[in-house]
Coordinates of C-alpha atoms in Angstrom, one line a residue:
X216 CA -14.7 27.5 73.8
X217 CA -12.0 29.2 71.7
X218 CA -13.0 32.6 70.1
X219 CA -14.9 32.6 66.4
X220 CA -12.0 33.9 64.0
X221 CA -12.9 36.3 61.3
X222 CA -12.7 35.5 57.8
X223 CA -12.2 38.1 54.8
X224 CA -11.1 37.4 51.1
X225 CA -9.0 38.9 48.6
X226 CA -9.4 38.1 45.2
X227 CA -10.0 39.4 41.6
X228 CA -11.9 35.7 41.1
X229 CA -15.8 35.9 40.2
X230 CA -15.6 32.3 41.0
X231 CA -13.9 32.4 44.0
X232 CA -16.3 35.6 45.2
X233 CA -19.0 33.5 44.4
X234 CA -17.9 30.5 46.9
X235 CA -16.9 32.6 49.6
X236 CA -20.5 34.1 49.4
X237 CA -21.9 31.1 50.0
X238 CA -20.3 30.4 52.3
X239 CA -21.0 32.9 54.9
X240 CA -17.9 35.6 53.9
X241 CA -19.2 39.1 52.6
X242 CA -16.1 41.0 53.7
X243 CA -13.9 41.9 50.4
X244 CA -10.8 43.5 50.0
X245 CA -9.6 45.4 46.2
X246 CA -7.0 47.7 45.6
X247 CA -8.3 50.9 44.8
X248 CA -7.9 50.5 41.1
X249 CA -10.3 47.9 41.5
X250 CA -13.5 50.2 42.9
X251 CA -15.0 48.9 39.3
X252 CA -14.8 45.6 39.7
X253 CA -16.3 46.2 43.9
X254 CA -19.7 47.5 42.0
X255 CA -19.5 44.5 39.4
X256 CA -19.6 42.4 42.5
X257 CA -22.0 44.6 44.3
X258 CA -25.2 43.9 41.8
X259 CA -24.9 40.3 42.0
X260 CA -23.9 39.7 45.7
X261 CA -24.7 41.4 49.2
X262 CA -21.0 42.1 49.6
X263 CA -19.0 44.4 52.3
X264 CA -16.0 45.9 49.8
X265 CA -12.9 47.4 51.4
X266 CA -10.2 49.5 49.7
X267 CA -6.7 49.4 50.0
X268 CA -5.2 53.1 49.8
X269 CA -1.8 54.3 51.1
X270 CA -1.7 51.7 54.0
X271 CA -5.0 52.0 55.2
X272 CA -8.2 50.3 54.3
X273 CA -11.5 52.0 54.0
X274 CA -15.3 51.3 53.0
X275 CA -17.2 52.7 50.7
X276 CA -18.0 55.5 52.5
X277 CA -14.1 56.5 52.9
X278 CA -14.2 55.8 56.9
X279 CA -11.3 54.3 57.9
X280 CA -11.8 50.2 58.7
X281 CA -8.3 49.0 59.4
X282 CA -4.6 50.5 58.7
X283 CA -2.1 48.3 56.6
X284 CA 1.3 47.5 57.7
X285 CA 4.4 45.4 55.7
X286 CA 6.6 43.7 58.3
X287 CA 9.5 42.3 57.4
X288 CA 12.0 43.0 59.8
X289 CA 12.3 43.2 63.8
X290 CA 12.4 46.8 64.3
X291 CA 9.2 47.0 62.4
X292 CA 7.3 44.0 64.0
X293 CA 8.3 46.6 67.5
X294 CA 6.4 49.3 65.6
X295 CA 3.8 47.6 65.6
X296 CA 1.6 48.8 69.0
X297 CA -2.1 48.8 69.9
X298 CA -1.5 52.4 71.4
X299 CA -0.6 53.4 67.5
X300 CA -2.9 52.5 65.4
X301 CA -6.3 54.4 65.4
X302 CA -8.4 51.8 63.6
X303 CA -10.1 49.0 65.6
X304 CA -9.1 46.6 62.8
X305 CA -5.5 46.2 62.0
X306 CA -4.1 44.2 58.5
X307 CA -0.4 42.8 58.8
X308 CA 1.5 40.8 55.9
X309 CA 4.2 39.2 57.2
X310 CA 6.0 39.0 53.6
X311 CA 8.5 35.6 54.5
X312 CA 7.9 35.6 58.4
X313 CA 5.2 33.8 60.1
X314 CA 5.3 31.6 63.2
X315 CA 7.9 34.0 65.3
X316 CA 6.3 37.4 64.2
X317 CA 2.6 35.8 64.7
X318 CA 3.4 34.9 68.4
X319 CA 4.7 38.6 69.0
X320 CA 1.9 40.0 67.8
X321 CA -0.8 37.5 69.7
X322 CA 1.1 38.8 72.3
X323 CA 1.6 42.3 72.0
X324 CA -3.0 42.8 71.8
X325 CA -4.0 40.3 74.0
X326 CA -6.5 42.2 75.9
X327 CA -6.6 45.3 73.9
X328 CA -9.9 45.5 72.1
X329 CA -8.6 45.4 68.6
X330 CA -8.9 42.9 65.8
X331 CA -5.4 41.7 64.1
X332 CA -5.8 40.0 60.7
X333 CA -3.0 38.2 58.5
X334 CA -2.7 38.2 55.1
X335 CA -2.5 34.4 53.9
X336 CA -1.9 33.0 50.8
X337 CA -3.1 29.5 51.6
X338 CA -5.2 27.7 53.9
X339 CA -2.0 25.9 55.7
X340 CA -0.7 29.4 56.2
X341 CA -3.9 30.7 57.6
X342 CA -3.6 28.1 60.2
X343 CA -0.8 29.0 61.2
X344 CA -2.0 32.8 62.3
X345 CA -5.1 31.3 63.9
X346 CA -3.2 29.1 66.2
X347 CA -0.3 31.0 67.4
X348 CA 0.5 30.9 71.2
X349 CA -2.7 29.2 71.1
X350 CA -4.9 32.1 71.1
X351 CA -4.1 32.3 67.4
X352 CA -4.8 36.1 65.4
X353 CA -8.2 37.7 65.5
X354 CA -9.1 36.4 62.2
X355 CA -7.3 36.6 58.5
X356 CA -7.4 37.6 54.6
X357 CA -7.2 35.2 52.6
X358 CA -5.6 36.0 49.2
X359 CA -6.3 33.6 46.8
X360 CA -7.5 32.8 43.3
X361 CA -8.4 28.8 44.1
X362 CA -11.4 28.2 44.6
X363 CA -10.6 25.4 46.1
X364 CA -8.9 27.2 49.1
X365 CA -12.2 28.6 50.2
X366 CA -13.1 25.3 50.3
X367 CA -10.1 24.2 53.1
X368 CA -10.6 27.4 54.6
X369 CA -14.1 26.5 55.1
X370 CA -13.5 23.1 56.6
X371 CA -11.1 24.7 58.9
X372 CA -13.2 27.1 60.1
X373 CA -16.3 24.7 60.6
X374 CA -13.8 22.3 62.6
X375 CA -12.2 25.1 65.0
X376 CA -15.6 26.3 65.7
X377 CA -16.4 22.9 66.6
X378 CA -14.1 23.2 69.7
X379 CA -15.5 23.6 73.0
X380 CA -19.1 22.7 71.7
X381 CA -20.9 19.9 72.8
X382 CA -21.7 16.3 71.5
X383 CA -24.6 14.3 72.2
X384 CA -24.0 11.6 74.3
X385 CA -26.5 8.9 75.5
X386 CA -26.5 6.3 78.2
X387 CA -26.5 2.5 77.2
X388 CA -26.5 -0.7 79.4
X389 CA -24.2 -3.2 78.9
X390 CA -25.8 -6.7 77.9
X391 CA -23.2 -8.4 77.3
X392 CA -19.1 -9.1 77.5
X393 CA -17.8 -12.1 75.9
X394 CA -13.8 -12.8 75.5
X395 CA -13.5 -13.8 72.1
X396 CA -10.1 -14.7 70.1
X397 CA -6.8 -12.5 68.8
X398 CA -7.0 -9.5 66.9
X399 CA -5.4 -6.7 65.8
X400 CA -5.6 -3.8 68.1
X401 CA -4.7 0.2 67.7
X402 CA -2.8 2.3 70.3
X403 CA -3.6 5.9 69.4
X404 CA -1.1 8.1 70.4
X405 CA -2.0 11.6 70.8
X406 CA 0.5 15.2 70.3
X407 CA -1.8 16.2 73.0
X408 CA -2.4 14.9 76.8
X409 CA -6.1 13.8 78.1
X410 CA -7.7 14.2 81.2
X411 CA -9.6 11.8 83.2
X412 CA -13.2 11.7 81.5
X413 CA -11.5 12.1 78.1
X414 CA -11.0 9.3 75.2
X415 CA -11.5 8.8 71.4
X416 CA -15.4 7.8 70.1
X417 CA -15.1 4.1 68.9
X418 CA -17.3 1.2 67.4
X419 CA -17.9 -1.4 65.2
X420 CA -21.2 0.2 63.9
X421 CA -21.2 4.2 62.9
X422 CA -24.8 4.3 64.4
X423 CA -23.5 4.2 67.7
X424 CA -19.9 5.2 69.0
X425 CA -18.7 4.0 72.7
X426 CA -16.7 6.6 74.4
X427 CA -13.4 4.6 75.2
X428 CA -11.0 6.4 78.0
X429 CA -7.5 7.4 77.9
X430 CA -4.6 5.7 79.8
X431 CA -4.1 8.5 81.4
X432 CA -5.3 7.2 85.1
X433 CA -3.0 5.9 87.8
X434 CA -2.7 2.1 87.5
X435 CA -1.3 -0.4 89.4
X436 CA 0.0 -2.2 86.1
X437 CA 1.6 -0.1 83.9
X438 CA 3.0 3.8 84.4
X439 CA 0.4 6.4 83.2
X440 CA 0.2 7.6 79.6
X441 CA -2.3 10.4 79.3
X442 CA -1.6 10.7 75.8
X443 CA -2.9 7.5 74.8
X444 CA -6.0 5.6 73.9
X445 CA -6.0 1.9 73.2
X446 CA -8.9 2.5 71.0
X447 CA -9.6 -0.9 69.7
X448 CA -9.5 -3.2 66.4
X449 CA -8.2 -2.1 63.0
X450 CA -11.8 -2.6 61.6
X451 CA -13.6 -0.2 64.3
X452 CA -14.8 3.4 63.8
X453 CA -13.5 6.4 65.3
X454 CA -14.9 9.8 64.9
X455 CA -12.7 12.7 63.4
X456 CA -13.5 16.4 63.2
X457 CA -16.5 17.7 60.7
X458 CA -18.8 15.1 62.1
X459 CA -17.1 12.2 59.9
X460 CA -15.3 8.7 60.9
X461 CA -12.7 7.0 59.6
X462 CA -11.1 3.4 60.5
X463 CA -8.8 3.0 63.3
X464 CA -6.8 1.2 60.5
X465 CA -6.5 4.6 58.5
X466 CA -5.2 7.0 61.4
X467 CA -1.4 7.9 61.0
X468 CA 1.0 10.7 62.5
X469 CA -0.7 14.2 61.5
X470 CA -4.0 13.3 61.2
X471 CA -6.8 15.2 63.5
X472 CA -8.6 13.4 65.8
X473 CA -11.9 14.2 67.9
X474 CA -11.3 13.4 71.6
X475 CA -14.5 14.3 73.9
X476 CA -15.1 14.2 77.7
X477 CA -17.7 12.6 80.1
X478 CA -19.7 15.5 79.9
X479 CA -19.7 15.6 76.0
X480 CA -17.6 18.6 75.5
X481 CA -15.4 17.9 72.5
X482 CA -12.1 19.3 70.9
X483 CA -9.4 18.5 68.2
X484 CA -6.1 16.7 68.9
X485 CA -3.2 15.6 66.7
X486 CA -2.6 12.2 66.2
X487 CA 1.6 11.3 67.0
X488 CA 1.6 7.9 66.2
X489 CA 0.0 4.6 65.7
X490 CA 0.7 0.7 67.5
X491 CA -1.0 -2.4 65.7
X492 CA -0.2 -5.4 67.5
X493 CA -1.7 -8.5 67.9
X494 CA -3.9 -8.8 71.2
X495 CA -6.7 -10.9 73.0
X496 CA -10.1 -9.3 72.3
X497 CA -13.0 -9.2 74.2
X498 CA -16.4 -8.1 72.7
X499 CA -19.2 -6.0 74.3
X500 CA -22.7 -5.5 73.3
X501 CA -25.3 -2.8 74.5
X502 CA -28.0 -1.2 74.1
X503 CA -30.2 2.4 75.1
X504 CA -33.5 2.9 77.0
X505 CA -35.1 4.2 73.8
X506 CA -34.3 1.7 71.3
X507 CA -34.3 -1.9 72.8
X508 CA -34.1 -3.8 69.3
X509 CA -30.6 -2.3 68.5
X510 CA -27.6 -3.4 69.9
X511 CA -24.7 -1.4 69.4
X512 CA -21.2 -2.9 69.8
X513 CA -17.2 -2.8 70.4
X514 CA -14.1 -5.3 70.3
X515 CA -11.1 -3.7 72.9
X516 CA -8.3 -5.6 73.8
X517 CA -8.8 -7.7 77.0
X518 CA -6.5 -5.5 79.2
X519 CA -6.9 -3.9 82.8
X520 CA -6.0 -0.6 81.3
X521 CA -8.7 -0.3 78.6
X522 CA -12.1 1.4 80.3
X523 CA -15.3 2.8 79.2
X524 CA -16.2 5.9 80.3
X525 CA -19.5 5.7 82.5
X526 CA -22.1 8.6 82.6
X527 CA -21.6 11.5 85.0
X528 CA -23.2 9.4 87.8
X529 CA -21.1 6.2 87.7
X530 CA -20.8 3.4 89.1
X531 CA -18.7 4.7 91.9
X532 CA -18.2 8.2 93.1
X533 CA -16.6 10.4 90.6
X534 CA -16.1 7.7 88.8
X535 CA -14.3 8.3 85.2
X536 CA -13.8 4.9 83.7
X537 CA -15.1 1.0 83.9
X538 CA -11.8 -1.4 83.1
X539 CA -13.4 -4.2 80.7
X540 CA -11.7 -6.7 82.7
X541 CA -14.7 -5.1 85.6
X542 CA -17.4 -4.8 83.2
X543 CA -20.3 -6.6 83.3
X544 CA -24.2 -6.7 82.5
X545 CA -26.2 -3.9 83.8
X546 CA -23.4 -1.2 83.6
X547 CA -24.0 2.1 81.9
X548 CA -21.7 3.6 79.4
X549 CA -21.9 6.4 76.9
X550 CA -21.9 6.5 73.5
X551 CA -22.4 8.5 70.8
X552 CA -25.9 8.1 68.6
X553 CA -25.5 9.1 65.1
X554 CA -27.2 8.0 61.1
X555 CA -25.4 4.0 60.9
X556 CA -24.8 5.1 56.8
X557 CA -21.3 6.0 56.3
X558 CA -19.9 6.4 52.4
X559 CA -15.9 7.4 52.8
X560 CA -16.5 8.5 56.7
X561 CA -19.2 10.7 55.3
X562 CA -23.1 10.4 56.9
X563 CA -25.3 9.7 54.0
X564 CA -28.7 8.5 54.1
X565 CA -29.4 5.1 53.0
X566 CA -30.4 1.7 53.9
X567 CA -27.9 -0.4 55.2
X568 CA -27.9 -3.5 57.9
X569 CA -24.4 -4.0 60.1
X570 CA -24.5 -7.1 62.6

């Protein structure tokens, strides 16, 4: 599970104070002509204020928190050592730079015990610290007088923690597979490769999501592609980050994408591309120990390569997929249980009947 990045804000907004506070971010930052509005703040909200004064930031106590550093050029990104700064928190703003002197830096702590934060004027841009050489910054300020940017910044955060965490998944027995006629069918290509056990959730119904497996398995038809799922018709469901869906009809280059394992473990992938073409479909029908009266369902294209991923204890020995051309009734599968009502991708409670 990738490491919980820190959050603090900067901002002379009430309103924008006001959403960060609810949203679980108490850490402030004010310039020290500012110490006014810091107590203002202070009577209404539970807040952590931090001062900015000659390069260093302190509480409100005066003990040093974190020291303050402009970078701008190379010979000053090289100043920039663990072994010189005395605070365990350390506050960079990159001015025009970011990918380049963001990697450096990753680089430069990793394994030292200190916090490096960014100052970012926009979500986007916070993203971009968070995620450098992977490991990404220790956390960030956000400078900001939008409201709405706490917002993004929120969703961000809430997806990123996300990663490495685990997703419910249950067992259900096939009870049926019936070929049925042409369809269109998506390819989902990936910026990311897969691993045997991985794929994309899918389904015709959001109450229940069949974990469909990558191509990225050794076949005797067609050369391995571990970056792609053949997911499924343009009218199926496919889970994206923040617990939502969306239509397999919707997904284009850029958007994020939930791919999850056999064990449940899920993480976030970039979507590269999208193939709709026309295909034979077959349709397949199951259902779960606990609930016998609902049937859950998915259309996939009638192809060797297209599998469902089988629980731990498959069919076979470390097995990590079931081709739909093999499947039959009595097979276990996993899928994903989750509330059937969907408004925009978005779980709302409601009556509603799918068949």
């Amino acid at each position: 599970m990738k490491k919980k990045k820190e959050v603090w804000i900067w901002t002379e907004k009430k309103e924008v104070m006001t959403a960060a506070i609810e949203r679980g971010w108490s850490t402030f930052l004010f310039s020290s002509l500012h110490r006014q509005l810091a107590t203002d703040w202070s009577s209404i909200a539970l807040i952590n204020p931090l001062f900015i004064e000659d390069k260093r930031l302190l509480d409100n106590d005066d003990k040093l928190v974190a020291t303050f550093s402009e970078i701008s050029s190379p010979e000053q990104l090289e100043q920039l050592q663990p072994a010189y700064e005395h605070a365990d928190n350390v506050i960079v703003d990159l001015l025009d730079w970011q990918v380049i002197p963001a990697e450096n830096i990753v680089a430069a702590f990793h394994g030292t015990h200190k916090t490096v934060f960014a100052i970012s004027k926009s979500p986007s841009e916070a993203q971009v610290f968070l995620e450098a050489l992977e490991q990404g910054l220790g956390g960030v300020v956000l400078k900001t007088e939008d409201v709405e940017a706490v917002f993004e910044m929120k969703d961000y955060i809430d997806r990123r923690n996300e990663e490495g965490s685990l997703l419910g998944l249950t067992k259900a027995t096939i009870t049926g597979v019936q070929m049925t006629g042409m369809g269109d069918r998506v390819c989902v290509d990936l910026c990311s490769l897969m691993r045997p056990g991985e794929g994309l959730l899918v389904g015709s119904f959001a109450r229940g999501l069949f974990l469909v497996h990558s191509e990225c398995l050794e076949s005797n038809y067609i050369a391995s592609r571990p970056f792609r799922v053949n997911a499924g018709p343009v009218h199926a469901y496919v889970a994206v980050p923040g617990g939502k869906t969306c239509y397999l009809s919707e997904l284009k280059a850029g958007k994020e994408i939930l791919v999850v394992d056999q064990s449940g473990v899920q993480r976030t992938a970039v979507v590269g591309r999208v193939k709709i073409e026309t295909r034979p479909l077959i349709i397949v029908d199951a259902k779960v120990e606990s609930d016998e009266k609902t049937s859950y369902s998915i259309l996939l294209q009638n192809a060797e390569t297209v599998g469902l991923v089988p629980p731990m204890k498959g069919v076979e020995k470390g097995a990590t997929a079931i081709p739909v051309t093999s499947l039959k009734v009595g097979d276990q599968v996993l899928v994903r249980l989750q509330g059937g009502a969907r408004h925009t991708g978005i779980e709302i409670q409601e009556f509603i009947l799918e068949k």
